[in-house]
Amino acid sequence: MNPIPYGKQYISKEDITAVIETLSGEFLTQGPKILEFENSFAKYVGSNYAVALSNGTAALHLCAMALGVNDQSNVITTPITFAASANCVTYCGGNIFFADIDPVTYTLDISKTEELIESKPKGFFSGIIPVDFAGYAVNLEAYRQLANKHNLWIIEDACHAPGGYFTDTKSDKQLCGNGRFADLSIFSFHPVKHIACGEGGMITTNDEQLYKRLLLLRTHGITKNPELLIENHGGWYYEMQTLGYNYRLTDFQAALGTSQLKRADEGLKRRKEIAKKYYDVFKDNSNILGQSGVVDGHAYHLYIIQVEQRKALYDYLRKKNIFCQVHYIPVHTLPYYQNLGWKKGDMPIAEEYYNCCLSLPMYPTLTDDEQEYVIKNIAEFFIL
Ligand SMILES: Cc1ncc(COP(=O)(O)O)c(C=O)c1O
């Protein structure tokens, strides 16, 4: 069997044609393909605005900047996420706080978040960064209520969940990143994600002011827009009005993203089929825990199981050419965050989860034979 990774991009002939066409055109860096990608992505998630960026980390950084995070800011996120969800606050000099996870969904526990908020003086926290971990869409309606009560902003880290949704109290589907509840939502187009640009990211929002600020921050804080200029010396003239970065996506990456987006629903459907098969096969296996059934609005970036002999199973599968992964080492236990004062034992549910979690191969081009091979080898591991 050829090596089976835990995640993989799917590049079609149409994708390659779209990139080549753009390479033969006039623009390499930001050109018309950027706006096309932004418009089609905003349409896909149902938001008013979208801003394409060089990667998901840059998207998080600009969100924190746009919301004014500084050394007085205290912000809450989950320990079970990629470090970037926390780092964006640290980049801006703010303090990140962790609240433990829900043991069933593995996402930030809203009641623990509320306890943490209420344990501090009024006005202590400025925002929350919930993460749609593994593709599970966090109930942002509930987070919005909490945020409104305490005057907080919300950045939704939806890197794992384009196309995911939760069902609100009116039984309406609320797509991740639709801008109804979060101030800003971010996505990543890293190759293992649903949509691959090589590197790439997107911010979605319904807030026009934030949108305009993000456009400025994306290109050094520089504008040439005559309506925004303080002075105007002529056609060449630009102004740097705030401190920004070069976080631009290239036009050929945007062309790839737009082409990939056309197959996003197809990919989601296949991910759900794969999840259903894992669930059906493993649900009665007492060695495999942590499966809570196939959830409709789950975007299944990852399929995670819990096993006591996690390291032994991981090593066994590697020998069989199956490359599972662990998502994630709790962020508060990473040496950098331990140096900031966090320690093992601070987030017991997240740490218990980490000790047993394993992400199985999950990507649209995983074939039935490959999935059977994964399932067979996991079953054999427990018999041996
Ligand atoms: C939850 C989460 N947030 C943020 C990021 C950062 O995205 P990028 O790798 O595009 O910078 C990732 C990517 O791995 C992620 O999984």
Coordinates of C-alpha atoms and ligand atoms in Angstrom, one line a residue:
M1 CA 0.0 0.0 0.0
N2 CA 1.3 3.5 -0.8
P3 CA 1.8 5.8 2.1
I4 CA -1.5 7.1 3.5
P5 CA -1.2 10.5 5.2
Y6 CA -3.8 11.9 7.7
G7 CA -4.7 14.7 5.2
K8 CA -3.9 15.6 1.6
Q9 CA -4.7 18.2 -1.0
Y10 CA -6.6 17.3 -4.2
I11 CA -5.4 19.2 -7.2
S12 CA -7.5 18.7 -10.3
K13 CA -6.7 19.4 -14.0
E14 CA -9.1 22.4 -13.7
D15 CA -7.0 23.7 -10.8
I16 CA -3.8 23.5 -12.8
T17 CA -5.4 25.2 -15.8
A18 CA -6.6 28.0 -13.6
V19 CA -3.2 28.6 -12.2
I20 CA -1.4 28.4 -15.6
E21 CA -3.9 30.8 -17.1
T22 CA -3.2 33.3 -14.3
L23 CA 0.6 32.8 -14.6
S24 CA 0.3 33.7 -18.3
G25 CA -1.7 36.9 -17.5
E26 CA -0.6 40.3 -16.3
F27 CA -0.8 39.9 -12.5
L28 CA 1.3 37.7 -10.3
T29 CA 0.7 39.3 -7.0
Q30 CA -2.7 40.9 -6.1
G31 CA -4.8 41.3 -9.3
P32 CA -8.4 40.5 -10.3
K33 CA -8.3 36.9 -9.1
I34 CA -8.1 38.1 -5.5
L35 CA -11.4 39.9 -5.6
E36 CA -12.9 37.0 -7.5
F37 CA -11.8 34.5 -4.8
E38 CA -12.9 36.9 -2.0
N39 CA -16.4 37.3 -3.6
S40 CA -16.9 33.6 -4.2
F41 CA -15.7 32.7 -0.7
A42 CA -18.0 35.3 0.9
K43 CA -20.9 33.9 -1.1
Y44 CA -19.9 30.4 0.0
V45 CA -20.0 31.1 3.7
G46 CA -22.7 33.8 3.5
S47 CA -20.8 36.8 4.7
N48 CA -20.9 40.4 3.4
Y49 CA -17.1 40.8 3.1
A50 CA -14.0 38.6 2.7
V51 CA -10.3 39.6 2.7
A52 CA -7.8 37.1 1.2
L53 CA -4.4 36.9 3.0
S54 CA -1.2 35.0 2.8
N55 CA -2.1 32.4 5.4
G56 CA -4.4 31.7 8.3
T57 CA -1.9 33.0 10.9
A58 CA -1.7 36.3 9.1
A59 CA -5.5 36.4 9.1
L60 CA -5.5 35.8 12.9
H61 CA -2.9 38.5 13.4
L62 CA -4.8 41.1 11.4
C63 CA -8.0 40.3 13.2
A64 CA -6.3 40.9 16.6
M65 CA -4.8 44.1 15.3
A66 CA -8.1 45.3 13.7
L67 CA -9.9 44.7 17.0
G68 CA -7.3 46.8 18.8
V69 CA -5.5 44.0 20.9
N70 CA -2.7 45.6 22.9
D71 CA -0.8 45.0 26.1
Q72 CA -4.0 45.8 28.1
S73 CA -6.0 43.0 26.4
N74 CA -6.9 39.7 27.9
V75 CA -8.4 37.2 25.5
I76 CA -9.7 33.6 26.0
T77 CA -9.1 30.7 23.7
T78 CA -9.1 26.9 23.8
P79 CA -5.9 24.9 24.5
I80 CA -6.8 22.3 21.9
T81 CA -6.0 24.2 18.7
F82 CA -3.0 25.1 16.6
A83 CA -0.7 27.6 18.4
A84 CA -1.6 30.3 16.0
S85 CA -5.1 30.8 17.6
A86 CA -3.3 32.0 20.7
N87 CA -0.2 33.5 19.2
C88 CA -2.2 36.3 17.4
V89 CA -3.0 37.9 20.8
T90 CA 0.6 37.4 21.9
Y91 CA 1.9 39.1 18.7
C92 CA 0.0 42.2 19.7
G93 CA 1.3 42.2 23.2
G94 CA -1.9 40.9 24.8
N95 CA -2.4 38.1 27.3
I96 CA -3.9 34.9 26.3
F97 CA -6.0 32.9 28.7
F98 CA -7.2 29.3 28.3
A99 CA -10.4 27.7 29.3
D100 CA -10.8 24.0 29.3
I101 CA -12.6 22.0 26.5
D102 CA -15.9 20.2 26.4
P103 CA -15.1 16.5 26.7
V104 CA -17.6 15.5 23.9
T105 CA -17.0 18.1 21.2
Y106 CA -13.4 18.9 22.2
T107 CA -14.1 22.6 21.6
L108 CA -13.9 25.5 24.0
D109 CA -16.3 24.8 26.9
I110 CA -18.7 27.8 27.1
S111 CA -19.5 27.2 30.7
K112 CA -15.8 27.1 31.6
T113 CA -15.3 30.3 29.6
E114 CA -18.1 32.0 31.4
E115 CA -16.7 30.9 34.8
L116 CA -13.3 32.3 33.8
I117 CA -14.9 35.6 32.7
E118 CA -16.8 35.9 36.0
S119 CA -13.8 35.0 38.1
K120 CA -12.2 38.4 37.0
P121 CA -13.2 42.0 37.5
K122 CA -15.8 43.5 35.1
G123 CA -14.1 44.6 31.9
F124 CA -11.0 42.4 32.4
F125 CA -11.5 40.4 29.2
S126 CA -11.8 42.0 25.7
G127 CA -12.5 39.0 23.5
I128 CA -12.9 35.3 22.9
I129 CA -11.5 33.1 20.1
P130 CA -13.6 29.9 19.8
V131 CA -12.2 27.4 17.3
D132 CA -14.3 25.1 15.1
F133 CA -12.0 22.3 16.0
A134 CA -11.7 19.4 13.6
G135 CA -14.6 20.9 11.7
Y136 CA -17.1 20.9 14.5
A137 CA -19.0 24.2 14.3
V138 CA -19.1 26.0 17.6
N139 CA -22.5 27.3 18.7
L140 CA -21.7 31.0 18.1
E141 CA -25.2 32.1 18.9
A142 CA -24.5 31.1 22.5
Y143 CA -21.1 32.7 22.4
R144 CA -22.6 35.9 21.0
Q145 CA -25.0 36.1 24.0
L146 CA -22.1 35.6 26.4
A147 CA -20.0 38.1 24.5
N148 CA -22.8 40.7 24.6
K149 CA -23.3 40.2 28.3
H150 CA -19.6 41.0 28.9
N151 CA -18.9 43.4 26.1
L152 CA -16.5 41.2 24.3
W153 CA -15.6 40.7 20.6
I154 CA -15.4 37.2 19.0
I155 CA -12.9 36.0 16.5
E156 CA -14.1 32.6 15.1
D157 CA -11.1 30.4 14.1
A158 CA -12.9 28.5 11.4
C159 CA -9.7 27.1 9.7
H160 CA -11.1 23.6 10.0
A161 CA -14.6 24.3 9.0
P162 CA -15.5 25.9 5.7
G163 CA -19.0 24.6 4.9
G164 CA -19.6 23.6 8.5
Y165 CA -22.6 24.9 10.4
F166 CA -24.5 24.8 13.6
T167 CA -28.3 25.0 14.1
D168 CA -29.5 28.0 16.0
T169 CA -32.4 28.3 18.4
K170 CA -34.8 29.1 15.5
S171 CA -33.7 25.8 13.8
D172 CA -31.8 27.8 11.1
K173 CA -28.4 26.6 9.8
Q174 CA -25.7 29.1 10.6
L175 CA -22.6 28.6 8.4
C176 CA -19.2 29.0 9.9
G177 CA -17.8 32.4 9.0
N178 CA -21.2 33.9 8.0
G179 CA -20.6 37.0 10.1
R180 CA -23.9 36.8 11.9
F181 CA -22.4 36.2 15.4
A182 CA -18.6 36.5 15.2
D183 CA -17.0 40.0 14.6
L184 CA -14.4 38.3 12.4
S185 CA -13.9 34.7 11.2
I186 CA -10.7 33.3 9.7
F187 CA -9.9 30.4 7.4
S188 CA -6.7 28.7 6.2
F189 CA -5.9 27.3 2.8
H190 CA -2.9 25.2 3.9
P191 CA -2.8 21.9 1.8
V192 CA -4.4 19.7 4.4
K193 CA -7.4 22.0 4.7
H194 CA -10.6 21.8 2.7
I195 CA -9.4 24.3 0.1
A196 CA -5.7 24.4 -0.8
C197 CA -3.8 27.5 -2.0
G198 CA -0.4 26.2 -1.0
E199 CA -0.5 28.8 1.7
G200 CA -3.4 31.1 2.0
G201 CA -6.0 32.5 4.4
M202 CA -9.3 34.5 4.5
I203 CA -11.1 36.7 6.9
T204 CA -14.9 37.0 6.6
T205 CA -17.0 39.6 8.3
N206 CA -20.3 41.6 8.1
D207 CA -18.7 44.7 9.6
E208 CA -17.8 47.3 6.9
Q209 CA -15.5 49.3 9.2
L210 CA -13.4 46.3 10.2
Y211 CA -13.3 45.2 6.5
K212 CA -11.9 48.5 5.4
R213 CA -9.3 48.4 8.2
L214 CA -8.2 44.9 7.2
L215 CA -7.7 46.0 3.6
L216 CA -5.3 48.7 4.9
L217 CA -3.5 46.4 7.3
R218 CA -3.0 43.8 4.6
T219 CA -0.7 46.1 2.6
H220 CA 1.6 47.9 5.1
G221 CA -1.2 50.3 6.2
I222 CA -0.7 52.0 2.8
T223 CA -3.5 53.4 0.7
K224 CA -3.7 55.0 -2.7
N225 CA -7.5 55.5 -2.5
P226 CA -8.0 59.2 -3.3
E227 CA -11.0 59.2 -0.9
L228 CA -8.8 58.2 2.0
L229 CA -5.7 60.3 1.3
I230 CA -4.9 63.2 3.6
E231 CA -2.9 64.9 0.9
N232 CA -2.6 64.1 -2.8
H233 CA 0.6 64.9 -4.8
G234 CA -0.4 63.1 -8.0
G235 CA -0.8 59.7 -9.6
W236 CA 2.2 58.2 -7.8
Y237 CA 1.1 59.3 -4.4
Y238 CA 0.3 56.9 -1.5
E239 CA 0.1 57.3 2.2
M240 CA 1.0 54.9 5.0
Q241 CA -1.7 55.7 7.5
T242 CA -1.1 53.0 10.0
L243 CA 1.4 50.3 10.7
G244 CA 0.5 47.2 8.6
Y245 CA 2.2 44.2 7.0
N246 CA 2.6 42.6 3.6
Y247 CA 0.1 39.8 4.1
R248 CA -1.0 39.6 0.4
L249 CA -2.1 36.4 -1.3
T250 CA -0.9 36.1 -5.0
D251 CA -3.2 36.1 -7.9
F252 CA -2.3 32.5 -8.9
Q253 CA -2.9 31.2 -5.5
A254 CA -6.3 33.0 -5.5
A255 CA -7.0 31.3 -8.9
L256 CA -6.3 27.9 -7.3
G257 CA -8.5 28.8 -4.4
T258 CA -11.5 29.8 -6.6
S259 CA -11.1 26.6 -8.6
Q260 CA -10.9 24.5 -5.4
L261 CA -13.9 26.2 -3.9
K262 CA -16.0 24.9 -6.8
R263 CA -15.4 21.4 -5.5
A264 CA -15.8 22.3 -1.8
D265 CA -19.3 20.7 -1.4
E266 CA -18.2 17.6 -3.2
G267 CA -15.2 17.3 -0.8
L268 CA -17.4 17.8 2.3
K269 CA -19.8 15.1 1.1
R270 CA -16.9 12.6 0.7
R271 CA -15.5 13.6 4.1
K272 CA -18.9 12.8 5.7
E273 CA -19.0 9.4 4.0
I274 CA -15.5 8.6 5.3
A275 CA -16.5 9.7 8.8
K276 CA -19.7 7.6 8.7
K277 CA -17.7 4.5 7.8
Y278 CA -15.2 5.0 10.6
Y279 CA -18.0 5.6 13.0
D280 CA -20.1 2.5 11.9
V281 CA -17.1 0.2 12.0
F282 CA -15.6 1.4 15.3
K283 CA -18.7 2.3 17.3
D284 CA -18.9 -1.2 18.9
N285 CA -15.2 -1.5 19.5
S286 CA -14.5 -0.9 23.2
N287 CA -10.9 0.0 22.5
I288 CA -11.9 3.0 20.4
L289 CA -13.5 5.8 22.2
G290 CA -14.4 9.4 21.7
Q291 CA -16.8 8.9 18.7
S292 CA -20.0 10.8 19.2
G293 CA -21.7 9.9 16.0
V294 CA -21.7 11.6 12.6
V295 CA -22.8 15.3 13.1
D296 CA -24.6 17.0 10.2
G297 CA -22.9 20.4 10.3
H298 CA -19.5 18.9 11.1
A299 CA -17.0 19.7 8.3
Y300 CA -14.7 16.8 9.2
H301 CA -11.4 18.3 8.6
L302 CA -10.2 15.6 11.0
Y303 CA -11.6 12.3 12.3
I304 CA -10.4 11.8 15.8
I305 CA -10.5 8.7 17.9
Q306 CA -9.4 8.2 21.5
V307 CA -7.3 5.1 22.3
E308 CA -5.4 4.3 25.5
Q309 CA -2.5 2.8 23.7
R310 CA -2.2 5.8 21.4
K311 CA 1.6 5.8 20.9
A312 CA 1.7 2.1 20.3
L313 CA -1.1 2.3 17.7
Y314 CA 0.5 5.4 16.1
D315 CA 3.9 3.6 15.8
Y316 CA 2.2 0.4 14.6
L317 CA 0.3 2.2 11.8
R318 CA 3.4 4.0 10.7
K319 CA 5.1 0.7 10.1
K320 CA 2.1 -0.2 7.9
N321 CA 2.5 3.1 5.9
I322 CA -0.4 4.8 7.6
F323 CA 0.6 8.2 8.9
C324 CA -1.9 9.4 11.5
Q325 CA -1.4 12.6 13.5
V326 CA -2.1 14.1 16.8
H327 CA -4.2 17.3 17.1
Y328 CA -3.1 19.0 19.2
I329 CA -0.5 19.2 22.0
P330 CA -2.4 21.5 24.4
V331 CA -1.1 25.0 23.6
H332 CA -0.7 26.0 27.3
T333 CA 1.8 23.1 27.7
L334 CA 4.0 24.2 24.8
P335 CA 7.4 25.5 26.3
Y336 CA 6.7 29.1 25.1
Y337 CA 3.4 29.3 27.0
Q338 CA 4.8 27.4 30.0
N339 CA 7.4 30.2 30.1
L340 CA 4.6 32.7 30.3
G341 CA 3.3 30.9 33.5
W342 CA 1.0 28.1 32.2
K343 CA 1.7 24.6 33.4
K344 CA 0.6 21.0 32.9
G345 CA -2.4 20.3 35.1
D346 CA -4.0 23.7 34.3
M347 CA -6.5 22.2 31.7
P348 CA -7.2 18.6 32.9
I349 CA -9.8 17.7 30.3
A350 CA -7.6 19.0 27.4
E351 CA -4.6 17.1 28.7
E352 CA -6.6 13.9 29.2
Y353 CA -7.9 14.3 25.6
Y354 CA -4.3 14.8 24.3
N355 CA -3.1 11.7 26.0
C356 CA -5.4 9.5 23.9
C357 CA -6.3 11.4 20.7
L358 CA -5.4 10.2 17.2
S359 CA -6.4 11.7 13.9
L360 CA -7.1 9.1 11.3
P361 CA -6.6 9.6 7.5
M362 CA -9.4 11.9 6.3
Y363 CA -9.4 13.6 2.9
P364 CA -11.7 13.5 -0.1
T365 CA -9.4 11.4 -2.3
L366 CA -8.9 8.7 0.3
T367 CA -10.2 5.6 -1.6
D368 CA -12.5 2.9 -0.1
D369 CA -9.6 0.4 -0.4
E370 CA -7.3 2.8 1.5
Q371 CA -9.9 3.3 4.3
E372 CA -10.5 -0.4 4.5
Y373 CA -6.7 -0.9 4.9
V374 CA -6.6 1.7 7.7
I375 CA -9.6 0.0 9.5
K376 CA -8.2 -3.5 9.0
N377 CA -4.8 -2.5 10.5
I378 CA -6.4 -0.7 13.5
A379 CA -8.5 -3.9 14.2
E380 CA -5.5 -6.1 13.9
F381 CA -3.5 -3.9 16.3
F382 CA -6.1 -4.6 19.0
I383 CA -6.2 -8.4 18.3
L384 CA -2.4 -8.8 18.4
Ligands
LIG1 C1 -7.1 26.0 14.0 C2 -6.0 26.6 13.2 N1 -5.8 28.0 13.3 C3 -4.9 28.6 12.6 C4 -4.1 28.0 11.7 C5 -3.0 28.7 10.9 O1 -3.2 28.7 9.6 P1 -2.0 28.7 8.5 O2 -1.2 27.5 8.6 O3 -2.6 29.0 7.2 O4 -1.2 29.9 9.0 C6 -4.3 26.6 11.5 C7 -3.4 25.9 10.5 O5 -2.9 24.8 10.8 C8 -5.2 25.9 12.3 O6 -5.4 24.6 12.2

